[in-house]
Amino acid sequence: MEVLTLEQAKKILAKHTTEAHLFTHAAAVSAAMGAMADHFGADEEHWEAVGYLHDVDYEKYPDEHCLHVRELLEPEGVPEEDIRAIISHGYGITTEEAKPETDMEKSLFAVDELTGIVQAYALMRPEGLDGMAVKSLKKKFKDKRFAAKCSREIIKQGFAMLGMEAGEVMQCCIDGMQAHKEELGF
């Protein structure tokens, strides 16, 4: 496989995942990654595919997340750079194998948890994702009780890695998820 496509990523994830919420999360991260690719002038579908596949080992190995990515993806012919990007989103959390270095890796690290906050906020709004403002999202982000399982520290590390303002990354997440709101159930 020369470049991982979203279609291939969906087929691969379906082999290793059964829980509906993990597919929704995969779609949210995929959407956010597409917007981040657009921000960096990169291949949107490729970044979406990597985002979709980022938790490929989570259901089978929740306590060893990111440690089994290679063994699941190498036999599928997934390129090494994509395997590395997927592993890197667990850097300093579950693994030390691959520090995020590329724009794709840093983006995946940043948006993984952030999409959970965006999604939780959208679920409580009558308009869902429509008209969501960064200013309002920032207020929810500051409230540590809101979407409490989404680590603000990890997200902030991602912003710092990217060298981007929080609002810029938040806007990318909102825009990406907005563009895929039907797939995300909004």
mmCIF file of C-alpha atoms in Angstrom:
data_model
loop_
_atom_site.group_PDB
_atom_site.id
_atom_site.type_symbol
_atom_site.label_atom_id
_atom_site.label_comp_id
_atom_site.label_asym_id
_atom_site.label_seq_id
_atom_site.Cartn_x
_atom_site.Cartn_y
_atom_site.Cartn_z
ATOM 1 C CA MET A 1 0.000 0.000 0.000
ATOM 2 C CA GLU A 2 1.517 3.280 -1.090
ATOM 3 C CA VAL A 3 -0.803 5.621 0.811
ATOM 4 C CA LEU A 4 -3.368 4.624 3.412
ATOM 5 C CA THR A 5 -6.867 5.572 2.254
ATOM 6 C CA LEU A 6 -9.915 6.207 4.394
ATOM 7 C CA GLU A 7 -11.662 3.218 2.812
ATOM 8 C CA GLN A 8 -8.746 0.949 3.772
ATOM 9 C CA ALA A 9 -8.622 2.409 7.281
ATOM 10 C CA LYS A 10 -12.327 1.673 7.787
ATOM 11 C CA LYS A 11 -11.874 -1.942 6.667
ATOM 12 C CA ILE A 12 -8.875 -2.442 8.938
ATOM 13 C CA LEU A 13 -10.519 -0.879 11.995
ATOM 14 C CA ALA A 14 -13.606 -3.073 11.515
ATOM 15 C CA LYS A 15 -11.379 -6.153 11.890
ATOM 16 C CA HIS A 16 -10.258 -5.096 15.367
ATOM 17 C CA THR A 17 -13.135 -3.047 16.795
ATOM 18 C CA THR A 18 -16.786 -3.789 17.586
ATOM 19 C CA GLU A 19 -17.856 -1.031 20.005
ATOM 20 C CA ALA A 20 -19.996 1.695 18.400
ATOM 21 C CA HIS A 21 -18.522 4.526 20.499
ATOM 22 C CA LEU A 22 -15.032 3.676 19.213
ATOM 23 C CA PHE A 23 -16.221 4.026 15.615
ATOM 24 C CA THR A 24 -17.807 7.393 16.473
ATOM 25 C CA HIS A 25 -14.553 8.513 18.088
ATOM 26 C CA ALA A 26 -12.605 7.279 15.056
ATOM 27 C CA ALA A 27 -14.872 9.327 12.782
ATOM 28 C CA ALA A 28 -14.503 12.437 14.974
ATOM 29 C CA VAL A 29 -10.701 12.228 15.034
ATOM 30 C CA SER A 30 -10.682 11.504 11.304
ATOM 31 C CA ALA A 31 -12.777 14.616 10.644
ATOM 32 C CA ALA A 32 -10.548 16.790 12.829
ATOM 33 C CA MET A 33 -7.435 15.403 11.148
ATOM 34 C CA GLY A 34 -8.849 16.295 7.736
ATOM 35 C CA ALA A 35 -9.227 19.898 8.880
ATOM 36 C CA MET A 36 -5.719 19.883 10.318
ATOM 37 C CA ALA A 37 -4.375 18.569 6.990
ATOM 38 C CA ASP A 38 -6.174 21.406 5.238
ATOM 39 C CA HIS A 39 -4.556 23.870 7.672
ATOM 40 C CA PHE A 40 -1.101 22.490 6.834
ATOM 41 C CA GLY A 41 -1.762 22.098 3.100
ATOM 42 C CA ALA A 42 -1.435 18.319 3.335
ATOM 43 C CA ASP A 43 -3.409 15.371 1.899
ATOM 44 C CA GLU A 44 -6.756 15.498 3.727
ATOM 45 C CA GLU A 45 -7.871 11.942 2.964
ATOM 46 C CA HIS A 46 -4.534 10.521 4.074
ATOM 47 C CA TRP A 47 -4.671 12.389 7.389
ATOM 48 C CA GLU A 48 -8.335 11.386 7.813
ATOM 49 C CA ALA A 49 -7.347 7.738 7.283
ATOM 50 C CA VAL A 50 -4.620 7.918 9.935
ATOM 51 C CA GLY A 51 -7.045 9.637 12.316
ATOM 52 C CA TYR A 52 -9.684 6.995 11.709
ATOM 53 C CA LEU A 53 -7.262 4.171 12.466
ATOM 54 C CA HIS A 54 -5.524 5.763 15.462
ATOM 55 C CA ASP A 55 -7.161 3.552 18.128
ATOM 56 C CA VAL A 56 -6.859 0.289 16.170
ATOM 57 C CA ASP A 57 -5.511 -1.627 19.192
ATOM 58 C CA TYR A 58 -7.607 0.063 21.895
ATOM 59 C CA GLU A 59 -10.525 -2.372 22.177
ATOM 60 C CA LYS A 60 -8.320 -5.480 22.280
ATOM 61 C CA TYR A 61 -5.561 -3.968 24.428
ATOM 62 C CA PRO A 62 -6.960 -1.040 26.457
ATOM 63 C CA ASP A 63 -4.228 -1.336 29.092
ATOM 64 C CA GLU A 64 -1.501 -1.597 26.435
ATOM 65 C CA HIS A 65 -2.850 0.990 23.993
ATOM 66 C CA CYS A 66 -0.415 1.921 21.197
ATOM 67 C CA LEU A 67 1.829 -1.047 22.042
ATOM 68 C CA HIS A 68 0.138 -3.406 19.549
ATOM 69 C CA VAL A 69 -0.357 -1.029 16.633
ATOM 70 C CA ARG A 70 2.591 -2.327 14.639
ATOM 71 C CA GLU A 71 1.609 -5.995 14.934
ATOM 72 C CA LEU A 72 -1.924 -5.209 13.740
ATOM 73 C CA LEU A 73 -1.004 -2.833 10.905
ATOM 74 C CA GLU A 74 2.206 -4.214 9.388
ATOM 75 C CA PRO A 75 0.445 -7.346 8.036
ATOM 76 C CA GLU A 76 -2.119 -5.017 6.414
ATOM 77 C CA GLY A 77 0.655 -3.247 4.506
ATOM 78 C CA VAL A 78 0.114 0.090 6.258
ATOM 79 C CA PRO A 79 3.121 2.338 5.552
ATOM 80 C CA GLU A 80 5.680 2.772 8.342
ATOM 81 C CA GLU A 81 5.131 6.546 8.534
ATOM 82 C CA ASP A 82 1.437 5.969 9.282
ATOM 83 C CA ILE A 83 2.161 3.275 11.873
ATOM 84 C CA ARG A 84 4.605 5.658 13.539
ATOM 85 C CA ALA A 85 2.054 8.499 13.485
ATOM 86 C CA ILE A 86 -0.546 6.286 15.139
ATOM 87 C CA ILE A 87 1.879 5.062 17.805
ATOM 88 C CA SER A 88 3.042 8.635 18.470
ATOM 89 C CA HIS A 89 -0.360 9.761 19.737
ATOM 90 C CA GLY A 90 0.346 7.724 22.868
ATOM 91 C CA TYR A 91 3.740 9.310 23.480
ATOM 92 C CA GLY A 92 4.347 9.960 27.163
ATOM 93 C CA ILE A 93 0.964 8.417 27.984
ATOM 94 C CA THR A 94 1.220 4.727 27.100
ATOM 95 C CA THR A 95 4.476 4.519 25.147
ATOM 96 C CA GLU A 96 7.808 6.241 24.629
ATOM 97 C CA GLU A 97 8.364 4.595 21.220
ATOM 98 C CA ALA A 98 7.620 7.511 18.911
ATOM 99 C CA LYS A 99 7.690 11.174 19.906
ATOM 100 C CA PRO A 100 5.396 13.263 17.679
ATOM 101 C CA GLU A 101 7.638 15.099 15.221
ATOM 102 C CA THR A 102 5.704 15.701 12.006
ATOM 103 C CA ASP A 103 2.706 18.009 11.638
ATOM 104 C CA MET A 104 0.530 14.906 11.227
ATOM 105 C CA GLU A 105 1.833 13.286 14.412
ATOM 106 C CA LYS A 106 1.535 16.460 16.468
ATOM 107 C CA SER A 107 -1.980 17.073 15.131
ATOM 108 C CA LEU A 108 -3.124 13.563 16.037
ATOM 109 C CA PHE A 109 -1.701 13.971 19.532
ATOM 110 C CA ALA A 110 -3.576 17.270 19.975
ATOM 111 C CA VAL A 111 -6.961 16.446 18.467
ATOM 112 C CA ASP A 112 -7.494 12.957 19.903
ATOM 113 C CA GLU A 113 -8.668 14.184 23.300
ATOM 114 C CA LEU A 114 -9.938 17.534 22.028
ATOM 115 C CA THR A 115 -12.556 15.887 19.809
ATOM 116 C CA GLY A 116 -14.086 14.383 22.953
ATOM 117 C CA ILE A 117 -14.659 17.846 24.410
ATOM 118 C CA VAL A 118 -16.073 19.164 21.125
ATOM 119 C CA GLN A 119 -18.382 16.162 20.859
ATOM 120 C CA ALA A 120 -19.567 16.427 24.471
ATOM 121 C CA TYR A 121 -20.299 20.130 24.013
ATOM 122 C CA ALA A 122 -22.148 19.492 20.752
ATOM 123 C CA LEU A 123 -24.319 16.861 22.463
ATOM 124 C CA MET A 124 -25.537 19.378 25.043
ATOM 125 C CA ARG A 125 -26.306 22.116 22.503
ATOM 126 C CA PRO A 126 -29.699 22.110 20.728
ATOM 127 C CA GLU A 127 -27.856 23.125 17.534
ATOM 128 C CA GLY A 128 -25.208 20.410 17.934
ATOM 129 C CA LEU A 129 -22.091 21.451 16.033
ATOM 130 C CA ASP A 130 -23.872 24.180 14.061
ATOM 131 C CA GLY A 131 -22.696 27.634 15.077
ATOM 132 C CA MET A 132 -20.321 26.358 17.761
ATOM 133 C CA ALA A 133 -17.957 29.189 18.665
ATOM 134 C CA VAL A 134 -14.373 28.765 19.827
ATOM 135 C CA LYS A 135 -15.006 31.262 22.648
ATOM 136 C CA SER A 136 -17.758 29.040 24.078
ATOM 137 C CA LEU A 137 -15.695 25.884 23.580
ATOM 138 C CA LYS A 138 -12.818 27.495 25.479
ATOM 139 C CA LYS A 139 -15.157 28.040 28.459
ATOM 140 C CA LYS A 140 -16.057 24.337 28.434
ATOM 141 C CA PHE A 141 -12.379 23.455 28.056
ATOM 142 C CA LYS A 142 -11.540 25.440 31.214
ATOM 143 C CA ASP A 143 -14.237 23.609 33.204
ATOM 144 C CA LYS A 144 -12.363 20.492 34.333
ATOM 145 C CA ARG A 145 -15.631 18.821 35.371
ATOM 146 C CA PHE A 146 -16.964 19.036 31.812
ATOM 147 C CA ALA A 147 -15.913 15.988 29.745
ATOM 148 C CA ALA A 148 -13.648 15.208 32.687
ATOM 149 C CA LYS A 149 -12.081 12.129 31.073
ATOM 150 C CA CYS A 150 -10.568 14.280 28.289
ATOM 151 C CA SER A 151 -7.112 15.313 29.489
ATOM 152 C CA ARG A 152 -6.591 19.041 29.204
ATOM 153 C CA GLU A 153 -2.869 18.575 29.902
ATOM 154 C CA ILE A 154 -2.434 16.242 26.923
ATOM 155 C CA ILE A 155 -4.383 18.633 24.693
ATOM 156 C CA LYS A 156 -2.256 21.582 25.859
ATOM 157 C CA GLN A 157 0.903 19.555 25.159
ATOM 158 C CA GLY A 158 -0.446 19.039 21.638
ATOM 159 C CA PHE A 159 -1.050 22.773 21.161
ATOM 160 C CA ALA A 160 2.510 23.453 22.312
ATOM 161 C CA MET A 161 3.975 20.768 20.027
ATOM 162 C CA LEU A 162 2.134 22.297 17.089
ATOM 163 C CA GLY A 163 3.135 25.828 18.046
ATOM 164 C CA MET A 164 -0.493 26.839 17.486
ATOM 165 C CA GLU A 165 -2.903 28.816 19.613
ATOM 166 C CA ALA A 166 -5.596 26.753 21.322
ATOM 167 C CA GLY A 167 -8.298 28.601 19.403
ATOM 168 C CA GLU A 168 -6.751 27.704 16.035
ATOM 169 C CA VAL A 169 -6.727 23.984 16.794
ATOM 170 C CA MET A 170 -10.201 24.165 18.322
ATOM 171 C CA GLN A 171 -11.516 25.870 15.189
ATOM 172 C CA CYS A 172 -9.998 23.135 13.021
ATOM 173 C CA CYS A 173 -11.700 20.470 15.161
ATOM 174 C CA ILE A 174 -15.038 22.256 15.007
ATOM 175 C CA ASP A 175 -14.753 22.795 11.233
ATOM 176 C CA GLY A 176 -13.712 19.214 10.545
ATOM 177 C CA MET A 177 -16.412 17.702 12.724
ATOM 178 C CA GLN A 178 -19.014 20.123 11.332
ATOM 179 C CA ALA A 179 -18.205 18.931 7.801
ATOM 180 C CA HIS A 180 -18.914 15.342 8.920
ATOM 181 C CA LYS A 181 -21.782 16.013 11.334
ATOM 182 C CA GLU A 182 -24.143 13.439 9.781
ATOM 183 C CA GLU A 183 -21.540 10.683 10.129
ATOM 184 C CA LEU A 184 -21.020 11.755 13.744
ATOM 185 C CA GLY A 185 -24.753 11.622 14.480
ATOM 186 C CA PHE A 186 -25.453 15.372 14.669
#
